[in-house]
GROMACS .gro file of C-alpha atoms in nm:
model
  443
    1MET     CA    1  -3.667   6.116   3.125
    2VAL     CA    2  -3.423   6.291   2.894
    3LEU     CA    3  -3.075   6.325   3.039
    4ARG     CA    4  -2.813   6.537   2.866
    5SER     CA    5  -2.540   6.551   3.128
    6LYS     CA    6  -2.283   6.280   3.185
    7ASN     CA    7  -2.252   6.379   3.551
    8LEU     CA    8  -2.627   6.364   3.598
    9VAL     CA    9  -2.642   6.018   3.441
   10ARG     CA   10  -2.377   5.898   3.683
   11TYR     CA   11  -2.567   6.056   3.971
   12VAL     CA   12  -2.895   5.891   3.871
   13PHE     CA   13  -2.749   5.544   3.863
   14GLN     CA   14  -2.580   5.593   4.198
   15ASN     CA   15  -2.878   5.754   4.371
   16GLN     CA   16  -3.193   5.614   4.209
   17HIS     CA   17  -3.364   5.552   4.541
   18LYS     CA   18  -3.303   5.910   4.654
   19LEU     CA   19  -3.433   6.057   4.329
   20ILE     CA   20  -3.752   5.852   4.342
   21GLN     CA   21  -3.807   5.954   4.703
   22GLN     CA   22  -3.755   6.319   4.611
   23LEU     CA   23  -4.007   6.296   4.327
   24LEU     CA   24  -4.261   6.134   4.555
   25VAL     CA   25  -4.218   6.413   4.810
   26GLN     CA   26  -4.272   6.673   4.538
   27GLY     CA   27  -4.601   6.507   4.451
   28GLY     CA   28  -4.746   6.341   4.145
   29PRO     CA   29  -4.741   5.978   4.036
   30VAL     CA   30  -4.411   5.829   3.933
   31ARG     CA   31  -4.395   5.519   3.714
   32ALA     CA   32  -4.054   5.362   3.757
   33CYS     CA   33  -3.957   5.063   3.542
   34SER     CA   34  -4.184   5.170   3.258
   35GLY     CA   35  -4.122   5.335   2.925
   36HIS     CA   36  -4.482   5.453   2.903
   37GLY     CA   37  -4.656   5.753   3.049
   38GLY     CA   38  -4.855   6.053   2.949
   39THR     CA   39  -4.704   6.340   2.753
   40GLN     CA   40  -4.761   6.575   3.044
   41GLN     CA   41  -4.586   6.341   3.285
   42GLN     CA   42  -4.291   6.296   3.049
   43ALA     CA   43  -4.262   6.672   3.013
   44GLN     CA   44  -4.255   6.711   3.390
   45LEU     CA   45  -3.973   6.463   3.415
   46ARG     CA   46  -3.769   6.606   3.127
   47VAL     CA   47  -3.435   6.748   3.244
   48GLU     CA   48  -3.250   7.001   3.033
   49GLU     CA   49  -2.883   7.094   3.074
   50ASP     CA   50  -2.955   7.419   3.257
   51ASP     CA   51  -3.216   7.276   3.495
   52ASN     CA   52  -3.146   7.277   3.868
   53PHE     CA   53  -3.295   6.931   3.905
   54PRO     CA   54  -3.229   6.726   4.112
   55LYS     CA   55  -3.272   6.951   4.413
   56ILE     CA   56  -3.089   6.711   4.639
   57ALA     CA   57  -2.718   6.767   4.608
   58GLU     CA   58  -2.527   6.639   4.309
   59VAL     CA   59  -2.199   6.500   4.439
   60PRO     CA   60  -1.919   6.523   4.186
   61PRO     CA   61  -1.647   6.261   4.219
   62LEU     CA   62  -1.390   6.378   4.474
   63ALA     CA   63  -1.025   6.299   4.418
   64ALA     CA   64  -0.839   6.104   4.685
   65PRO     CA   65  -0.612   6.325   4.899
   66PHE     CA   66  -0.310   6.113   4.801
   67PRO     CA   67  -0.233   5.833   4.552
   68MET     CA   68  -0.426   5.521   4.650
   69THR     CA   69  -0.181   5.293   4.468
   70ILE     CA   70   0.194   5.316   4.446
   71GLU     CA   71   0.440   5.155   4.211
   72HIS     CA   72   0.712   4.985   4.410
   73GLY     CA   73   1.064   5.075   4.306
   74ALA     CA   74   1.270   4.800   4.147
   75ASP     CA   75   1.520   4.823   4.433
   76VAL     CA   76   1.255   4.746   4.697
   77GLY     CA   77   1.268   4.376   4.614
   78GLU     CA   78   1.019   4.111   4.717
   79GLN     CA   79   0.691   4.204   4.889
   80PHE     CA   80   0.569   4.026   5.201
   81LYS     CA   81   0.246   3.826   5.177
   82TYR     CA   82  -0.027   3.769   5.431
   83SER     CA   83  -0.030   3.402   5.333
   84ASP     CA   84   0.322   3.372   5.481
   85LEU     CA   85   0.216   3.507   5.822
   86SER     CA   86   0.324   3.298   6.121
   87VAL     CA   87   0.195   3.330   6.477
   88ARG     CA   88   0.379   3.278   6.804
   89LEU     CA   89   0.133   3.317   7.090
   90ALA     CA   90   0.222   3.458   7.429
   91ALA     CA   91   0.271   3.215   7.716
   92PRO     CA   92   0.035   3.249   8.013
   93HIS     CA   93   0.295   3.438   8.217
   94GLN     CA   94   0.330   3.692   7.934
   95LEU     CA   95  -0.037   3.791   7.932
   96ASN     CA   96  -0.120   4.129   8.082
   97PRO     CA   97  -0.424   4.217   8.295
   98LYS     CA   98  -0.680   4.419   8.106
   99PRO     CA   99  -0.751   4.765   8.246
  100ASP     CA  100  -1.097   4.888   8.338
  101VAL     CA  101  -1.251   5.102   8.066
  102ASP     CA  102  -1.282   5.396   8.306
  103ASP     CA  103  -0.906   5.387   8.365
  104LEU     CA  104  -0.805   5.402   8.000
  105ALA     CA  105  -0.570   5.680   7.901
  106PHE     CA  106  -0.443   5.739   7.550
  107GLY     CA  107  -0.154   5.505   7.469
  108LYS     CA  108  -0.087   5.389   7.826
  109TYR     CA  109  -0.178   5.020   7.800
  110PHE     CA  110  -0.080   4.767   7.534
  111THR     CA  111  -0.214   4.430   7.427
  112ASP     CA  112  -0.039   4.094   7.451
  113HIS     CA  113   0.085   4.063   7.092
  114MET     CA  114   0.243   4.263   6.811
  115LEU     CA  115   0.305   4.224   6.438
  116LYS     CA  116   0.658   4.246   6.294
  117VAL     CA  117   0.779   4.243   5.932
  118PRO     CA  118   1.156   4.287   5.880
  119TYR     CA  119   1.306   4.427   5.561
  120HIS     CA  120   1.662   4.371   5.438
  121ARG     CA  121   1.758   4.475   5.089
  122ARG     CA  122   2.059   4.241   5.085
  123LEU     CA  123   1.825   3.947   5.157
  124GLY     CA  124   1.595   4.031   4.868
  125GLY     CA  125   1.348   4.271   5.030
  126TRP     CA  126   1.061   4.210   5.269
  127GLN     CA  127   1.083   3.902   5.489
  128LYS     CA  128   0.794   3.694   5.624
  129PRO     CA  129   0.551   3.864   5.864
  130GLU     CA  130   0.515   3.730   6.217
  131ILE     CA  131   0.281   3.788   6.510
  132THR     CA  132   0.472   3.755   6.837
  133PRO     CA  133   0.418   3.827   7.205
  134MET     CA  134   0.456   4.197   7.284
  135GLU     CA  135   0.827   4.245   7.338
  136ASN     CA  136   1.107   4.499   7.333
  137LEU     CA  137   1.293   4.564   7.010
  138ASN     CA  138   1.662   4.479   6.988
  139LEU     CA  139   1.828   4.753   6.781
  140HIS     CA  140   2.186   4.864   6.727
  141PRO     CA  141   2.272   5.204   6.881
  142ALA     CA  142   2.366   5.329   6.534
  143ALA     CA  143   2.025   5.246   6.384
  144LYS     CA  144   1.927   5.534   6.159
  145VAL     CA  145   1.593   5.582   6.332
  146PHE     CA  146   1.777   5.705   6.643
  147HIS     CA  147   1.993   5.959   6.463
  148TYR     CA  148   1.802   6.094   6.165
  149ALA     CA  149   1.440   6.020   6.257
  150ILE     CA  150   1.400   5.786   5.960
  151GLU     CA  151   1.060   5.661   6.066
  152LEU     CA  152   0.689   5.706   6.009
  153PHE     CA  153   0.364   5.581   6.153
  154GLU     CA  154  -0.012   5.571   6.114
  155GLY     CA  155  -0.299   5.605   6.358
  156MET     CA  156  -0.601   5.377   6.320
  157LYS     CA  157  -0.871   5.229   6.542
  158ALA     CA  158  -1.072   4.910   6.578
  159TYR     CA  159  -1.428   4.948   6.709
  160ARG     CA  160  -1.652   4.690   6.871
  161GLY     CA  161  -1.999   4.754   6.736
  162TYR     CA  162  -2.338   4.714   6.897
  163ASP     CA  163  -2.359   4.375   6.720
  164GLY     CA  164  -2.030   4.254   6.867
  165LYS     CA  165  -1.848   4.277   6.533
  166ILE     CA  166  -1.512   4.452   6.517
  167ARG     CA  167  -1.466   4.714   6.247
  168LEU     CA  168  -1.189   4.927   6.104
  169PHE     CA  169  -1.255   5.263   5.939
  170ARG     CA  170  -1.124   5.315   5.585
  171PRO     CA  171  -0.798   5.124   5.648
  172GLU     CA  172  -0.699   5.137   5.281
  173MET     CA  173  -0.660   5.514   5.323
  174ASN     CA  174  -0.409   5.468   5.604
  175MET     CA  175  -0.214   5.219   5.397
  176ALA     CA  176  -0.200   5.451   5.096
  177ARG     CA  177  -0.088   5.746   5.309
  178MET     CA  178   0.171   5.528   5.483
  179ASN     CA  179   0.318   5.420   5.151
  180VAL     CA  180   0.340   5.778   5.026
  181THR     CA  181   0.521   5.871   5.346
  182ALA     CA  182   0.754   5.571   5.316
  183TYR     CA  183   0.849   5.679   4.965
  184ARG     CA  184   0.921   6.035   5.088
  185SER     CA  185   1.133   5.895   5.373
  186GLY     CA  186   1.346   5.662   5.165
  187LEU     CA  187   1.189   5.356   5.327
  188PRO     CA  188   1.052   5.051   5.142
  189THR     CA  189   0.691   5.051   5.026
  190PHE     CA  190   0.460   4.753   5.073
  191GLU     CA  191   0.127   4.602   4.968
  192GLY     CA  192  -0.136   4.770   5.186
  193GLU     CA  193  -0.396   4.494   5.158
  194ASP     CA  194  -0.154   4.236   5.297
  195LEU     CA  195  -0.075   4.458   5.595
  196ILE     CA  196  -0.447   4.518   5.660
  197LYS     CA  197  -0.509   4.142   5.666
  198ALA     CA  198  -0.212   4.082   5.895
  199MET     CA  199  -0.329   4.356   6.134
  200ALA     CA  200  -0.681   4.214   6.128
  201ARG     CA  201  -0.539   3.878   6.234
  202LEU     CA  202  -0.347   4.048   6.515
  203ILE     CA  203  -0.662   4.221   6.631
  204MET     CA  204  -0.859   3.897   6.634
  205ILE     CA  205  -0.588   3.730   6.844
  206ASP     CA  206  -0.612   4.017   7.095
  207SER     CA  207  -0.985   4.070   7.033
  208GLU     CA  208  -1.073   4.079   7.403
  209TRP     CA  209  -0.867   4.397   7.427
  210VAL     CA  210  -1.117   4.574   7.201
  211PRO     CA  211  -1.335   4.757   7.457
  212HIS     CA  212  -1.695   4.639   7.490
  213THR     CA  213  -1.828   4.994   7.484
  214GLU     CA  214  -1.888   5.271   7.236
  215SER     CA  215  -1.697   5.517   7.454
  216ALA     CA  216  -1.363   5.345   7.383
  217SER     CA  217  -1.177   5.167   7.105
  218LEU     CA  218  -0.855   4.985   7.022
  219TYR     CA  219  -0.589   5.218   6.886
  220ILE     CA  220  -0.369   5.067   6.612
  221ARG     CA  221  -0.019   5.201   6.555
  222PRO     CA  222   0.155   5.064   6.243
  223THR     CA  223   0.512   5.194   6.241
  224LEU     CA  224   0.799   5.175   5.991
  225ILE     CA  225   1.155   5.253   6.103
  226GLY     CA  226   1.498   5.250   5.943
  227ILE     CA  227   1.723   5.014   6.139
  228GLU     CA  228   2.043   4.994   5.934
  229PRO     CA  229   2.332   5.045   6.181
  230THR     CA  230   2.530   5.307   5.987
  231LEU     CA  231   2.576   5.677   6.057
  232GLY     CA  232   2.568   5.799   5.698
  233VAL     CA  233   2.282   6.030   5.610
  234ALA     CA  234   2.125   5.805   5.348
  235SER     CA  235   1.831   5.572   5.295
  236SER     CA  236   1.821   5.267   5.519
  237ASP     CA  237   1.884   4.930   5.357
  238SER     CA  238   1.719   4.760   5.654
  239ALA     CA  239   1.385   4.847   5.809
  240LEU     CA  240   1.125   4.714   6.048
  241LEU     CA  241   0.751   4.741   5.999
  242TYR     CA  242   0.561   4.666   6.317
  243THR     CA  243   0.216   4.720   6.466
  244ILE     CA  244   0.121   4.755   6.831
  245LEU     CA  245  -0.228   4.786   6.980
  246SER     CA  246  -0.352   4.997   7.270
  247PRO     CA  247  -0.704   5.021   7.419
  248VAL     CA  248  -0.797   5.388   7.452
  249GLY     CA  249  -1.076   5.599   7.591
  250PRO     CA  250  -1.173   5.948   7.470
  251TYR     CA  251  -0.878   6.164   7.368
  252PHE     CA  252  -1.025   6.452   7.566
  253LYS     CA  253  -1.193   6.402   7.903
  254PRO     CA  254  -1.570   6.338   7.888
  255GLY     CA  255  -1.777   6.641   7.978
  256ALA     CA  256  -1.501   6.883   7.885
  257LYS     CA  257  -1.608   7.204   7.717
  258GLY     CA  258  -1.490   7.314   7.377
  259LEU     CA  259  -1.120   7.360   7.314
  260LYS     CA  260  -0.937   7.681   7.390
  261LEU     CA  261  -0.658   7.729   7.136
  262TYR     CA  262  -0.325   7.905   7.160
  263ALA     CA  263  -0.244   8.089   6.835
  264GLU     CA  264   0.111   8.224   6.849
  265PRO     CA  265   0.235   8.345   6.507
  266LYS     CA  266   0.605   8.310   6.594
  267TYR     CA  267   0.577   7.930   6.585
  268THR     CA  268   0.544   7.737   6.258
  269ARG     CA  269   0.464   7.368   6.230
  270ALA     CA  270   0.535   7.318   5.858
  271TRP     CA  271   0.646   7.505   5.547
  272PRO     CA  272   0.620   7.463   5.169
  273GLY     CA  273   0.836   7.185   5.031
  274GLY     CA  274   0.870   7.017   5.370
  275VAL     CA  275   0.699   6.710   5.513
  276GLY     CA  276   0.409   6.873   5.698
  277ASP     CA  277   0.179   6.657   5.485
  278ARG     CA  278   0.347   6.331   5.589
  279LYS     CA  279   0.297   6.138   5.913
  280VAL     CA  280   0.656   6.133   6.036
  281GLY     CA  281   0.764   6.163   6.398
  282SER     CA  282   0.983   6.464   6.323
  283ASN     CA  283   0.664   6.666   6.270
  284TYR     CA  284   0.553   6.600   6.627
  285GLY     CA  285   0.856   6.611   6.857
  286PRO     CA  286   0.929   6.983   6.800
  287THR     CA  287   0.569   7.075   6.886
  288ILE     CA  288   0.590   6.953   7.246
  289HIS     CA  289   0.756   7.271   7.374
  290VAL     CA  290   0.486   7.488   7.215
  291GLN     CA  291   0.211   7.263   7.356
  292GLN     CA  292   0.356   7.312   7.704
  293GLU     CA  293   0.352   7.688   7.648
  294ALA     CA  294  -0.013   7.665   7.544
  295LEU     CA  295  -0.098   7.480   7.868
  296ARG     CA  296   0.082   7.744   8.074
  297ASN     CA  297  -0.138   8.004   7.907
  298GLY     CA  298  -0.457   7.821   7.999
  299CYS     CA  299  -0.516   7.667   7.656
  300HIS     CA  300  -0.576   7.305   7.555
  301GLN     CA  301  -0.409   7.292   7.214
  302VAL     CA  302  -0.194   7.492   6.974
  303LEU     CA  303  -0.352   7.651   6.668
  304TRP     CA  304  -0.071   7.638   6.414
  305LEU     CA  305  -0.043   7.945   6.190
  306TYR     CA  306   0.165   8.006   5.879
  307GLY     CA  307   0.283   8.311   5.686
  308ASP     CA  308   0.265   8.684   5.736
  309ASP     CA  309  -0.113   8.671   5.697
  310HIS     CA  310  -0.142   8.412   5.978
  311GLN     CA  311  -0.311   8.132   5.786
  312LEU     CA  312  -0.472   7.860   5.996
  313THR     CA  313  -0.322   7.517   5.923
  314GLU     CA  314  -0.381   7.260   6.197
  315VAL     CA  315  -0.499   7.248   6.558
  316GLY     CA  316  -0.280   7.033   6.780
  317VAL     CA  317  -0.258   6.705   6.588
  318MET     CA  318  -0.589   6.760   6.407
  319ASN     CA  319  -0.716   6.918   6.085
  320ILE     CA  320  -0.932   7.224   6.133
  321PHE     CA  321  -1.272   7.329   5.994
  322MET     CA  322  -1.468   7.654   6.007
  323LEU     CA  323  -1.840   7.700   5.939
  324TYR     CA  324  -1.943   8.059   5.875
  325MET     CA  325  -2.218   8.268   5.723
  326LYS     CA  326  -2.139   8.432   5.391
  327GLU     CA  327  -2.252   8.789   5.324
  328ASN     CA  328  -2.546   8.658   5.122
  329GLY     CA  329  -2.671   8.461   5.424
  330GLU     CA  330  -2.562   8.117   5.301
  331ARG     CA  331  -2.348   7.887   5.515
  332GLU     CA  332  -2.012   7.758   5.399
  333LEU     CA  333  -1.764   7.512   5.549
  334LEU     CA  334  -1.395   7.586   5.500
  335THR     CA  335  -1.086   7.375   5.566
  336PRO     CA  336  -0.726   7.452   5.465
  337PRO     CA  337  -0.618   7.309   5.128
  338LEU     CA  338  -0.375   7.023   5.076
  339ASN     CA  339  -0.085   7.251   4.982
  340GLY     CA  340   0.185   7.061   5.171
  341LEU     CA  341   0.135   7.240   5.503
  342ILE     CA  342  -0.119   7.003   5.655
  343LEU     CA  343  -0.169   6.630   5.696
  344PRO     CA  344  -0.423   6.485   5.450
  345GLY     CA  345  -0.638   6.341   5.728
  346ILE     CA  346  -0.873   6.050   5.672
  347THR     CA  347  -1.130   6.202   5.908
  348ARG     CA  348  -1.088   6.530   5.717
  349ASP     CA  349  -1.158   6.355   5.387
  350SER     CA  350  -1.460   6.178   5.535
  351ILE     CA  351  -1.607   6.505   5.663
  352ILE     CA  352  -1.567   6.673   5.324
  353ARG     CA  353  -1.738   6.381   5.149
  354LEU     CA  354  -2.024   6.362   5.400
  355CYS     CA  355  -2.094   6.736   5.376
  356HIS     CA  356  -2.091   6.720   4.996
  357GLN     CA  357  -2.346   6.438   5.015
  358TRP     CA  358  -2.567   6.631   5.258
  359GLY     CA  359  -2.571   6.928   5.021
  360GLU     CA  360  -2.691   7.169   5.290
  361PHE     CA  361  -2.406   7.416   5.253
  362SER     CA  362  -2.106   7.469   5.030
  363VAL     CA  363  -1.773   7.310   5.119
  364ARG     CA  364  -1.442   7.458   5.010
  365GLU     CA  365  -1.077   7.376   5.064
  366GLN     CA  366  -0.906   7.714   5.079
  367LYS     CA  367  -0.683   7.908   5.310
  368PHE     CA  368  -0.831   8.138   5.574
  369THR     CA  369  -0.655   8.365   5.819
  370MET     CA  370  -0.682   8.492   6.173
  371PRO     CA  371  -0.774   8.847   6.059
  372GLU     CA  372  -1.065   8.690   5.869
  373ILE     CA  373  -1.167   8.496   6.180
  374LYS     CA  374  -1.167   8.819   6.382
  375LYS     CA  375  -1.377   8.995   6.119
  376LEU     CA  376  -1.633   8.713   6.103
  377SER     CA  377  -1.653   8.702   6.481
  378SER     CA  378  -1.709   9.079   6.510
  379GLU     CA  379  -1.985   9.060   6.247
  380GLY     CA  380  -2.157   8.763   6.414
  381ARG     CA  381  -2.096   8.539   6.110
  382LEU     CA  382  -1.858   8.291   6.272
  383LEU     CA  383  -2.072   7.984   6.346
  384GLU     CA  384  -1.855   7.682   6.431
  385MET     CA  385  -1.496   7.568   6.440
  386PHE     CA  386  -1.373   7.217   6.517
  387GLY     CA  387  -1.072   6.990   6.492
  388ALA     CA  388  -1.085   6.646   6.333
  389GLY     CA  389  -0.863   6.340   6.349
  390THR     CA  390  -0.855   5.968   6.426
  391ALA     CA  391  -0.761   6.006   6.792
  392ALA     CA  392  -1.024   6.264   6.891
  393VAL     CA  393  -1.270   6.216   6.599
  394ILE     CA  394  -1.418   6.568   6.617
  395SER     CA  395  -1.351   6.826   6.888
  396PRO     CA  396  -1.543   7.158   6.908
  397ILE     CA  397  -1.347   7.481   6.947
  398GLU     CA  398  -1.476   7.741   7.193
  399GLN     CA  399  -1.208   8.008   7.206
  400ILE     CA  400  -0.887   8.125   7.038
  401SER     CA  401  -0.619   8.317   7.225
  402TYR     CA  402  -0.452   8.534   6.962
  403MET     CA  403  -0.228   8.839   6.990
  404GLY     CA  404  -0.349   8.926   7.339
  405GLU     CA  405  -0.716   8.880   7.252
  406ASP     CA  406  -0.961   8.597   7.321
  407ILE     CA  407  -1.193   8.526   7.030
  408TYR     CA  408  -1.511   8.340   7.125
  409VAL     CA  409  -1.643   8.077   6.884
  410PRO     CA  410  -2.013   7.984   6.935
  411THR     CA  411  -1.966   7.624   6.818
  412GLU     CA  412  -2.180   7.465   7.087
  413SER     CA  413  -2.443   7.738   7.116
  414HIS     CA  414  -2.655   7.596   6.831
  415ASP     CA  415  -2.942   7.351   6.876
  416ASN     CA  416  -2.806   7.105   6.620
  417PRO     CA  417  -2.445   7.198   6.544
  418VAL     CA  418  -2.284   7.056   6.234
  419TYR     CA  419  -1.986   6.921   6.425
  420ARG     CA  420  -2.213   6.706   6.643
  421ARG     CA  421  -2.400   6.565   6.343
  422LEU     CA  422  -2.069   6.479   6.182
  423TYR     CA  423  -1.943   6.316   6.500
  424ASN     CA  424  -2.260   6.110   6.535
  425THR     CA  425  -2.252   6.003   6.170
  426LEU     CA  426  -1.887   5.900   6.178
  427THR     CA  427  -1.917   5.708   6.505
  428ASP     CA  428  -2.239   5.541   6.387
  429ILE     CA  429  -2.043   5.410   6.087
  430GLN     CA  430  -1.747   5.306   6.301
  431TYR     CA  431  -1.959   5.120   6.556
  432GLY     CA  432  -2.185   4.958   6.298
  433LYS     CA  433  -2.508   5.148   6.366
  434LEU     CA  434  -2.500   5.288   6.014
  435GLU     CA  435  -2.411   5.047   5.735
  436HIS     CA  436  -2.152   5.207   5.513
  437PRO     CA  437  -1.872   5.099   5.276
  438TRP     CA  438  -1.621   5.289   5.490
  439ALA     CA  439  -1.658   5.024   5.763
  440TYR     CA  440  -1.421   4.727   5.724
  441VAL     CA  441  -1.562   4.432   5.920
  442ILE     CA  442  -1.305   4.192   6.062
  443ASP     CA  443  -1.426   3.833   6.031
   0.00000   0.00000   0.00000
C-alpha cells in the first residue's frame, strides 16, 4: 500500500482493525503482515493523494476546548500532593441514612465525608489535603466569596458499572477547565492529577453512596472559594478547595417528554470578553429569575440568545446542538462555537468527537440563529435539537417558545434519533458497558 498523506498514515496506525474490516466487507482477499502480493492486488490497494479511500471517516485530531496544562504562577507557591492526604473518618453518630434511589433529587442529599485543601499565600501556598466528616465551613463574614463572588466549581459524576466498578468520566477535562477558571478568577491553580486522586479516595470512603443502579449516579462538586477576610476588590490571598458528594437521580423526571424552551431575546446570559465560558457561580445566580419566568410561561428551560440576530448560545445550564438537513439533502450537526459566550462543556466535546468518529454526517461549530431555526422548521429540514451537560447528559428538545410563536422540533419522531444514540453511547462508557479511554476506573 502506497501512502502519501501524513494524516492518512496516522489514521492507518490508529485504526488498522477498522480498515481491514472495511476491506473485507468490500470483498477480495487481503494479506496483512506480508510484503508480497500480486500486481493487481497491490494496484487495488494503492492510495493516491486525491483518493476518497478510506470510506470510513477520517478523524483529524481535534484540539482540546481549553488548555489541558497550565503553568502555575510563581506567586502561587507550593502545590499540595496526594501523598500528603490525611483522613479523619466520621464517628458512628455522624453517619447519615442513605436515601432510597427512587427518592433521589438533584443535590438534596450528601454523603458522610468531604475533601478540604486550604490555601494561604503567607504560609507558602497550598496546605495538606484532608478528608473529614461532612461539616459546616467556618468563614469570616468579610470573606471575599460572600461579597464579590470569588468562587468557581465543577460538576462531575461517579458511576457504578454493571461490573460493580466505580468510574469517572474524563476527569482530567474537569481539572483543566477548573484551573483555567481559577486563573481567570485570581484564585490559585493546582495539580489536577493530585486532586483527582484525592477525590477518588473520598469516593471510595463513601463508596456505598454510589447508587447501585444505572438510573442514578454520585454527583461530585469540587469547589474553590476565596476566603480572605478583607473587603478590597482584589485577588484573595487565602482560599479553600473542597469537594462534596451527592447521590442523584435523573436531572429531569423519567418519562418526561422533550423540553419546551423559553427564548426571550431581551435576556442575555453572557457577552464577549466576559466569563460566560467559565464555570463561576456568578453566571448562574442571575439566571434564576429568568428560569422562573420560563416556568410561568409553561416552559422547562431558558434558551439563551445573544445579539440582534438572536444567536442560540446555551439551553438552561447545557450546551445546545441542532441536527438539520442541508439543501443538498445531507445531514449536518451544528453547535455554537467557543467564542467566549458558552461553557466549553465536556459532554459537548465528547459528542463532537463521537460524531466525527461515526462519520455519518458533518459536524460544525458555528453560530446559528432563531430566524434560521424558523426557516428550517418551515421547510421541514429541522431534524433534532438537544441539550447536553454532565447533570442531564443529553435532553431532547421538543418545542421553542419564541416571539409569540411555538416552534415544534421533531427530535423524538425518528426511529433512531441521533440524540438517543449519543446518550446510549455516553452512558455505556460511563457505566462500563463499552470499554473506552474516557472512563477512569477507581481502584
